[in-house]
Amino acid sequence: MGRMGVTLAIIGAAATCAIAAHLVAKRVRQRANWSRALAIYHDFRDGCATPLHRLRQVVDAMVVEMHAGLALEGGSKLKMLLSYVDNLPTGEENGLFYALDLGGTNFRVLRVQLAGTEGRILQQEYEEVSIPQALMVGSNEELFDFIVAELASFITREGEGFHPLLGRQRELGFTFSFPVKQTSIDSGNLLKWTKGFAIKETEYARIEPQEVQRSFKCCTSTSWNRRALLCHVVGKDVVEELQAAMGRHKLDMRVTALVNDTVGTLAGGRYWNEDVMVAVILGTGSNACYVERADAIPKWRGVLPKSGSTVINMEWGSFWSSHLPRTPVDDTLDADSLNPGDQGFEKLISGMYLGDIVRRILLKMAEEAALFGNTVPSNLFIPFILRTPDVSAMHADESADLKEVTRVLRVVFKTQASLRVRKIVVDVCDTVAGRAARLVAAGVVGILKKIGRDTVGNIDMARLKNNLAGKGRKTVVAMDGGLYEHYPKFRTYLNDTAVELLGKEAAEQVAVELSKDGSGIGAALLAASHSQYSSD
Ligand code: BGC
């Protein structure tokens, strides 16, 4: 080999070495990144852990807070609001009743023709209406005028099979899915916004019971301004507002019941099943209500109801306990939210937030451990871009190559990832949904414990003498909301954890049942049982 040949060989060897060194360095970097990604995930998973002993602490904390919230106004973060529903549907309701279900950009109007215990629901019809953007920033009068105009037009289409009684006003149940401090079954004032709404702190702080007639303005973030419409009514009596709009439209109708969606669900569930004692909503937001003994409510003022019991709207979204398993990701989600420091439980368990918790941890892994390569996919920075249905779809993916995960990553984050990364994405979904479902189970068991339905044979027979207490054969929890209905793994975790907490035998006395869209019908039924024409 000549000198030239030797030189070329040396250059070639050097290049090979350089390439090899580069590859080794890359491999080392990838390994380091992967270990870092795993470490971030493991830290997060450990922070989310819900071993049984911890869940039992959550159960007990829930019971303690329930007592505190019932003891006095503001006694706990759990509001334990009085619903003034001290009669639940019995099946004997008769006649034509309406409901209006309002909780976001859409509202639903419905009518039912009830025919007592034999005929039950003879006929029902409903319509869903979306509220035009322009009205969301208009005045409250405009908003209620729009709703009432739609309602009035719905009434004109009252077809065969619906029979209003001559000389009687039509009656309506109003489902309003936000925390309302009720002053009676047909009046109440919005306390605060949840599920992505916010009102100015300074003004919110001034809402006192004696100031409820004041009108407060509020603000929302642009990403959630679809919810802005309801800001108009903060601090006002929502029924008065609706009733006034009916007056302006010469609509001869009376709101006889104002109910939270949980209370509507409880009433709707009870209509078909006498053992329904608790209702839980697991959707965009989350909340629970249950039947409580009136004499177990120290903050109750005035005459106790004849039935001896009443329904309590817990507003459990604001439940707080140091035993809740929280991570730094939850802290930043809370800090960035429109209501920091508020709705702590809701932010761990409800459909509005689960997707964003997953997004946040993936973003951390992308930024600190190049999970999706050297550049972080820009969509990962967009709050709430990953929705809980996407989380459910990825979590349910059982294909060998995780096709659904590939699809969601491509569609939502405009990125792709190796199989091992896709697997870790599924693990993150599992951690987030698992924690949420197990906490919901702990919350439900907390309620059962409070009312003495958590152990075998623990049902207090004295409670059974009244209409509200059910028959006591079983305790049924009526569940509604997309998270429960459309997220099978979440449902399984929830049910399994309830059994773990209650023990097999006691769990046999409890049933969790889907009560789909029960809140609208429930409100109509409550309008019936609180009718101005009923003899009671
Ligand atoms: C609201 C509750 C409501 C729940 C479910 C929560 O954010 O505060 O009033 O029942 O969402 O819609």
Coordinates of C-alpha atoms in Angstrom, one line a residue, residues 24-428:
V24 CA -22.6 5.5 20.9
A25 CA -23.1 9.1 22.3
K26 CA -26.6 9.1 20.8
R27 CA -27.4 5.7 22.3
V28 CA -26.0 6.9 25.6
R29 CA -28.2 10.0 25.4
Q30 CA -31.2 8.0 24.4
R31 CA -30.7 5.6 27.3
A32 CA -30.3 8.6 29.7
N33 CA -33.4 10.1 28.3
W34 CA -35.3 6.9 28.6
S35 CA -34.2 6.4 32.2
R36 CA -35.1 10.0 32.9
A37 CA -38.6 9.5 31.3
L38 CA -39.1 6.4 33.4
A39 CA -38.0 8.2 36.5
I40 CA -40.4 11.0 35.9
Y41 CA -43.2 8.6 35.3
H42 CA -42.4 6.5 38.4
D43 CA -42.3 9.6 40.5
F44 CA -45.7 10.6 39.2
R45 CA -47.1 7.1 39.6
D46 CA -45.8 7.0 43.2
G47 CA -47.4 10.4 43.9
C48 CA -50.7 9.1 42.6
A49 CA -50.7 5.9 44.6
T50 CA -53.9 5.0 46.3
P51 CA -53.1 2.0 48.5
L52 CA -56.1 0.7 50.5
H53 CA -54.9 2.3 53.8
R54 CA -54.7 5.7 52.1
L55 CA -58.2 5.3 50.6
R56 CA -59.5 4.5 54.0
Q57 CA -58.1 7.8 55.2
V58 CA -59.9 9.5 52.4
V59 CA -63.2 7.7 53.3
D60 CA -62.8 8.9 56.9
A61 CA -61.9 12.4 55.9
M62 CA -65.0 12.5 53.7
V63 CA -67.1 11.5 56.7
V64 CA -65.5 14.1 58.9
E65 CA -66.0 16.9 56.4
M66 CA -69.6 15.8 55.8
H67 CA -70.3 16.2 59.5
A68 CA -68.5 19.6 59.5
G69 CA -70.4 20.9 56.5
L70 CA -73.7 19.8 58.0
A71 CA -72.8 21.4 61.3
L72 CA -72.6 25.0 60.2
E73 CA -72.5 27.1 57.1
G74 CA -68.9 27.3 55.9
G75 CA -67.9 24.6 58.4
S76 CA -66.1 22.7 55.7
K77 CA -64.9 23.0 52.1
L78 CA -67.7 20.5 51.4
K79 CA -70.7 22.8 51.1
M80 CA -73.4 20.2 52.0
L81 CA -76.1 22.4 50.5
L82 CA -79.7 22.0 51.5
S83 CA -81.8 21.1 48.4
Y84 CA -85.2 21.5 50.1
V85 CA -86.1 18.3 48.4
D86 CA -87.8 16.4 51.3
N87 CA -90.1 14.3 49.1
L88 CA -88.8 12.2 46.3
P89 CA -90.9 10.8 43.5
T90 CA -93.0 7.8 44.5
G91 CA -94.4 6.8 41.1
E92 CA -97.8 8.3 41.9
E93 CA -97.1 11.6 40.1
N94 CA -99.7 12.4 37.5
G95 CA -100.0 15.0 34.7
L96 CA -97.9 17.0 32.3
F97 CA -94.7 18.5 33.5
Y98 CA -91.7 20.3 32.0
A99 CA -88.0 20.5 32.7
L100 CA -85.2 22.8 31.7
D101 CA -81.7 21.4 32.1
L102 CA -79.0 24.1 32.0
G103 CA -75.3 23.5 32.6
G104 CA -73.2 24.9 29.7
T105 CA -73.5 26.1 26.1
N106 CA -76.4 23.8 25.5
F107 CA -79.6 23.5 27.4
R108 CA -82.3 20.9 27.1
V109 CA -86.1 21.3 27.4
L110 CA -88.3 18.3 27.9
R111 CA -91.9 17.3 28.8
V112 CA -93.3 14.2 30.3
Q113 CA -96.8 12.9 30.6
L114 CA -97.0 11.0 33.9
A115 CA -99.7 8.5 34.6
G116 CA -99.3 7.3 38.2
T117 CA -98.0 4.0 39.4
E118 CA -99.6 2.0 36.7
G119 CA -98.9 4.1 33.6
R120 CA -95.7 5.7 34.8
I121 CA -94.2 7.8 31.9
L122 CA -96.8 7.7 29.1
Q123 CA -94.8 9.9 26.8
Q124 CA -91.8 12.1 26.8
E125 CA -90.1 14.5 24.4
Y126 CA -87.1 16.6 24.5
E127 CA -85.0 19.1 22.5
E128 CA -81.5 20.3 22.9
V129 CA -80.7 23.9 22.0
S130 CA -77.3 25.5 21.8
I131 CA -76.9 29.1 22.9
P132 CA -75.5 31.5 20.3
Q133 CA -72.1 32.9 21.1
A134 CA -73.4 36.5 21.0
L135 CA -75.7 35.8 23.9
M136 CA -72.9 34.5 26.1
V137 CA -71.6 38.0 26.5
G138 CA -74.9 39.8 26.5
S139 CA -77.1 40.7 29.4
N140 CA -78.8 38.1 31.6
E141 CA -82.2 39.3 30.4
E142 CA -81.2 38.5 26.8
L143 CA -79.9 35.1 27.9
F144 CA -83.1 34.1 29.8
D145 CA -85.2 35.6 27.0
F146 CA -83.6 33.3 24.5
I147 CA -84.1 30.3 26.7
V148 CA -87.7 31.1 27.4
A149 CA -88.4 31.9 23.7
E150 CA -87.1 28.3 22.9
L151 CA -89.2 26.9 25.7
A152 CA -92.3 28.7 24.6
S153 CA -91.8 27.4 21.0
F154 CA -91.3 23.9 22.4
I155 CA -94.6 24.3 24.2
T156 CA -96.4 25.3 21.1
R157 CA -95.3 21.9 19.6
E158 CA -97.0 20.0 22.4
G159 CA -98.5 17.2 20.4
E160 CA -101.0 14.4 21.0
G161 CA -100.5 12.5 24.1
F162 CA -99.7 15.5 26.2
H163 CA -102.6 16.8 28.3
P164 CA -102.3 20.1 30.2
L165 CA -105.0 20.5 32.7
L166 CA -107.6 23.1 31.9
G167 CA -107.2 26.2 34.2
R168 CA -103.9 25.1 35.6
Q169 CA -100.5 26.6 35.0
R170 CA -97.9 24.4 33.3
E171 CA -95.1 23.6 35.8
L172 CA -91.4 23.2 35.3
G173 CA -88.4 21.7 37.1
F174 CA -85.2 23.6 36.6
T175 CA -81.9 21.7 36.7
F176 CA -79.0 24.0 37.2
S177 CA -75.6 22.2 37.4
F178 CA -73.6 24.6 39.6
P179 CA -73.4 25.3 43.3
V180 CA -76.5 27.1 44.3
K181 CA -77.4 28.2 47.8
Q182 CA -81.1 27.4 47.9
T183 CA -83.5 29.3 50.1
S184 CA -86.5 27.0 49.2
I185 CA -87.3 24.3 46.7
D186 CA -88.0 27.0 44.1
S187 CA -85.4 29.7 44.8
G188 CA -81.6 29.9 45.1
N189 CA -78.5 31.9 44.3
L190 CA -75.5 30.9 42.4
L191 CA -72.5 30.7 44.8
K192 CA -69.6 30.4 42.4
W193 CA -68.4 29.0 39.1
T194 CA -66.9 25.6 38.6
K195 CA -65.9 23.5 35.6
G196 CA -63.8 26.3 34.0
F197 CA -65.8 29.3 35.0
A198 CA -64.3 32.0 37.1
I199 CA -65.6 35.2 38.7
K200 CA -63.4 38.1 39.9
E201 CA -62.1 37.2 43.3
T202 CA -62.9 40.6 44.8
E203 CA -66.5 40.4 43.7
Y204 CA -66.9 36.8 44.6
A205 CA -65.6 37.5 48.1
R206 CA -68.4 39.9 48.6
I207 CA -71.2 37.4 48.0
E208 CA -72.9 37.0 51.4
P209 CA -76.3 35.5 52.0
Q210 CA -77.7 39.0 52.8
E211 CA -76.3 40.3 49.6
V212 CA -77.6 37.6 47.3
Q213 CA -79.7 40.0 45.3
R214 CA -76.6 41.8 44.1
S215 CA -75.5 41.2 40.6
F216 CA -71.8 40.5 40.1
K217 CA -70.0 40.5 36.9
C218 CA -67.5 37.8 36.1
C219 CA -64.7 36.9 33.7
T220 CA -63.7 33.8 32.0
S221 CA -60.7 32.7 30.1
T222 CA -61.1 32.8 26.3
S223 CA -60.6 29.1 26.0
W224 CA -63.6 28.5 28.2
N225 CA -65.7 31.4 27.3
R226 CA -68.3 29.0 25.9
R227 CA -69.3 28.8 29.6
A228 CA -69.4 32.6 29.9
L229 CA -73.2 32.8 29.5
L230 CA -73.9 31.7 33.0
C231 CA -71.7 34.4 34.5
H232 CA -74.7 36.8 34.1
V233 CA -76.5 35.2 36.9
V234 CA -73.9 35.1 39.7
G235 CA -75.4 36.2 43.0
K236 CA -78.9 36.4 41.6
D237 CA -81.9 34.2 42.2
V238 CA -81.9 32.0 39.1
V239 CA -85.5 31.2 39.4
E240 CA -86.6 34.8 39.7
E241 CA -84.6 35.5 36.6
L242 CA -86.2 32.7 34.7
Q243 CA -89.7 33.5 36.0
A244 CA -89.3 37.2 35.0
A245 CA -88.3 36.2 31.5
M246 CA -91.4 34.0 31.3
G247 CA -93.4 37.0 32.4
R248 CA -91.9 39.1 29.5
H249 CA -92.9 36.3 27.1
K250 CA -96.4 36.0 28.6
L251 CA -95.6 32.3 29.2
D252 CA -98.0 31.1 31.8
M253 CA -95.6 28.6 33.5
R254 CA -94.4 28.2 37.0
V255 CA -91.0 26.9 38.2
T256 CA -91.9 24.7 41.1
A257 CA -88.5 23.1 41.7
L258 CA -84.9 24.2 41.3
V259 CA -82.5 21.3 41.5
N260 CA -78.8 20.5 41.0
D261 CA -78.2 17.8 38.4
T262 CA -77.2 15.3 41.1
V263 CA -80.5 15.9 42.8
G264 CA -82.4 15.5 39.5
T265 CA -80.5 12.2 39.0
L266 CA -81.4 11.0 42.5
A267 CA -85.1 11.8 41.8
G268 CA -85.0 10.2 38.4
G269 CA -83.3 7.1 39.8
R270 CA -85.7 6.9 42.7
Y271 CA -88.7 7.0 40.4
W272 CA -87.8 3.6 39.1
N273 CA -86.0 2.1 42.1
E274 CA -86.9 2.8 45.7
D275 CA -83.5 1.8 46.9
V276 CA -81.7 4.8 45.3
M277 CA -80.1 6.8 48.2
V278 CA -77.1 8.4 46.5
A279 CA -76.5 10.0 43.2
V280 CA -73.2 10.9 41.6
I281 CA -72.3 12.8 38.5
L282 CA -69.1 11.9 36.8
G283 CA -68.9 14.1 33.7
T284 CA -67.1 17.4 32.9
G285 CA -67.6 18.2 36.6
S286 CA -68.3 15.9 39.5
N287 CA -70.6 16.0 42.4
A288 CA -72.8 13.8 44.7
C289 CA -76.0 14.1 46.7
Y290 CA -77.7 11.7 49.1
V291 CA -80.6 11.3 51.5
E292 CA -79.8 12.6 55.0
R293 CA -81.8 12.6 58.2
A294 CA -83.0 16.1 58.9
D295 CA -82.1 15.7 62.6
A296 CA -78.5 15.0 61.6
I297 CA -78.2 18.5 60.1
P298 CA -77.4 20.9 62.9
K299 CA -77.3 23.9 60.6
W300 CA -81.0 23.3 59.6
R301 CA -83.1 26.2 60.7
G302 CA -86.9 26.1 61.1
V303 CA -89.3 23.3 61.2
L304 CA -88.0 19.8 60.2
P305 CA -89.6 18.3 57.2
K306 CA -92.5 15.8 57.7
S307 CA -90.6 13.1 55.9
G308 CA -87.8 13.4 58.5
S309 CA -85.2 13.4 55.7
T310 CA -83.9 15.6 53.0
V311 CA -81.5 15.5 50.1
I312 CA -78.1 17.1 50.6
N313 CA -76.2 18.4 47.6
M314 CA -72.6 17.9 48.8
E315 CA -70.8 19.8 46.1
W316 CA -68.1 17.2 46.6
G317 CA -65.9 18.8 43.9
S318 CA -64.6 21.1 46.6
F319 CA -63.7 18.3 49.1
W320 CA -60.2 18.7 50.4
S321 CA -58.0 16.5 52.6
S322 CA -54.3 16.2 53.1
H323 CA -54.8 12.5 52.4
L324 CA -55.6 13.1 48.8
P325 CA -52.7 11.8 46.7
R326 CA -51.5 14.9 44.8
T327 CA -48.4 15.5 42.7
P328 CA -46.6 18.7 41.5
V329 CA -48.5 18.2 38.2
D330 CA -51.8 18.7 40.1
D331 CA -50.4 21.8 41.7
T332 CA -49.6 23.4 38.4
L333 CA -52.9 22.4 36.9
D334 CA -54.6 24.0 39.9
A335 CA -52.4 27.1 39.8
D336 CA -53.1 27.6 36.0
S337 CA -56.9 27.1 36.5
L338 CA -59.5 29.7 36.6
N339 CA -60.3 28.8 40.2
P340 CA -57.0 28.1 42.0
G341 CA -57.3 26.5 45.4
D342 CA -60.9 25.5 44.7
Q343 CA -62.6 22.3 43.5
G344 CA -59.5 20.3 44.6
F345 CA -61.4 16.9 44.4
E346 CA -63.0 17.7 41.1
K347 CA -59.6 18.5 39.6
L348 CA -58.4 15.0 40.5
I349 CA -61.5 13.0 39.4
S350 CA -63.6 14.7 36.7
G351 CA -63.7 14.5 33.0
M352 CA -62.7 18.1 32.5
Y353 CA -59.3 17.6 34.0
L354 CA -58.1 14.0 33.4
G355 CA -57.0 14.6 29.8
D356 CA -55.0 17.7 30.9
I357 CA -53.3 15.8 33.7
V358 CA -52.1 13.3 31.2
R359 CA -51.0 16.1 28.8
R360 CA -49.0 17.8 31.5
I361 CA -47.0 14.7 32.5
L362 CA -46.3 13.9 28.9
L363 CA -45.2 17.4 28.4
K364 CA -42.8 17.2 31.3
M365 CA -41.4 13.9 29.9
A366 CA -41.1 15.5 26.4
E367 CA -39.3 18.6 27.8
E368 CA -37.0 16.9 30.3
A369 CA -36.5 13.5 28.6
A370 CA -37.1 14.1 24.9
L371 CA -40.0 11.6 25.0
F372 CA -41.1 12.5 21.5
G373 CA -37.7 13.3 20.1
N374 CA -35.5 16.4 20.2
T375 CA -38.3 18.9 19.6
V376 CA -41.3 19.0 21.8
P377 CA -44.5 18.7 19.7
S378 CA -46.1 22.2 19.9
N379 CA -49.6 20.9 20.5
L380 CA -48.4 19.4 23.8
F381 CA -48.3 23.0 25.1
I382 CA -52.0 23.6 24.5
P383 CA -54.1 23.3 27.6
F384 CA -57.0 20.9 27.5
I385 CA -56.2 19.8 23.9
L386 CA -56.2 16.2 25.1
R387 CA -59.7 15.3 26.1
T388 CA -60.8 12.6 28.5
P389 CA -62.5 10.5 25.7
D390 CA -59.0 10.3 24.0
V391 CA -57.5 9.1 27.3
S392 CA -60.2 6.5 27.5
A393 CA -59.6 5.4 23.9
M394 CA -55.8 5.1 24.5
H395 CA -56.3 3.3 27.8
A396 CA -58.6 0.8 26.1
D397 CA -56.2 0.0 23.3
E398 CA -55.3 -3.7 23.4
S399 CA -53.8 -4.0 20.0
A400 CA -50.2 -5.4 19.9
D401 CA -48.9 -2.2 18.2
L402 CA -51.2 0.2 20.1
K403 CA -52.9 1.5 17.0
E404 CA -55.3 3.8 18.9
V405 CA -52.5 5.4 20.8
T406 CA -50.7 6.0 17.5
R407 CA -53.9 7.7 16.1
V408 CA -54.4 9.9 19.1
L409 CA -50.8 11.0 19.2
R410 CA -51.0 11.8 15.5
V411 CA -54.3 13.6 15.6
V412 CA -54.0 15.5 18.8
F413 CA -50.3 16.1 19.3
K414 CA -49.3 15.8 15.6
T415 CA -46.5 13.5 16.6
Q416 CA -45.5 9.9 16.5
A417 CA -43.7 7.7 18.9
S418 CA -42.0 4.3 19.3
L419 CA -43.9 1.4 20.7
R420 CA -42.2 1.7 24.1
V421 CA -43.2 5.3 24.3
R422 CA -46.7 4.5 23.3
K423 CA -46.7 1.9 26.1
I424 CA -45.7 4.5 28.7
V425 CA -48.5 6.8 27.4
V426 CA -51.0 4.0 28.2
D427 CA -49.4 3.7 31.6
V428 CA -49.9 7.4 32.3

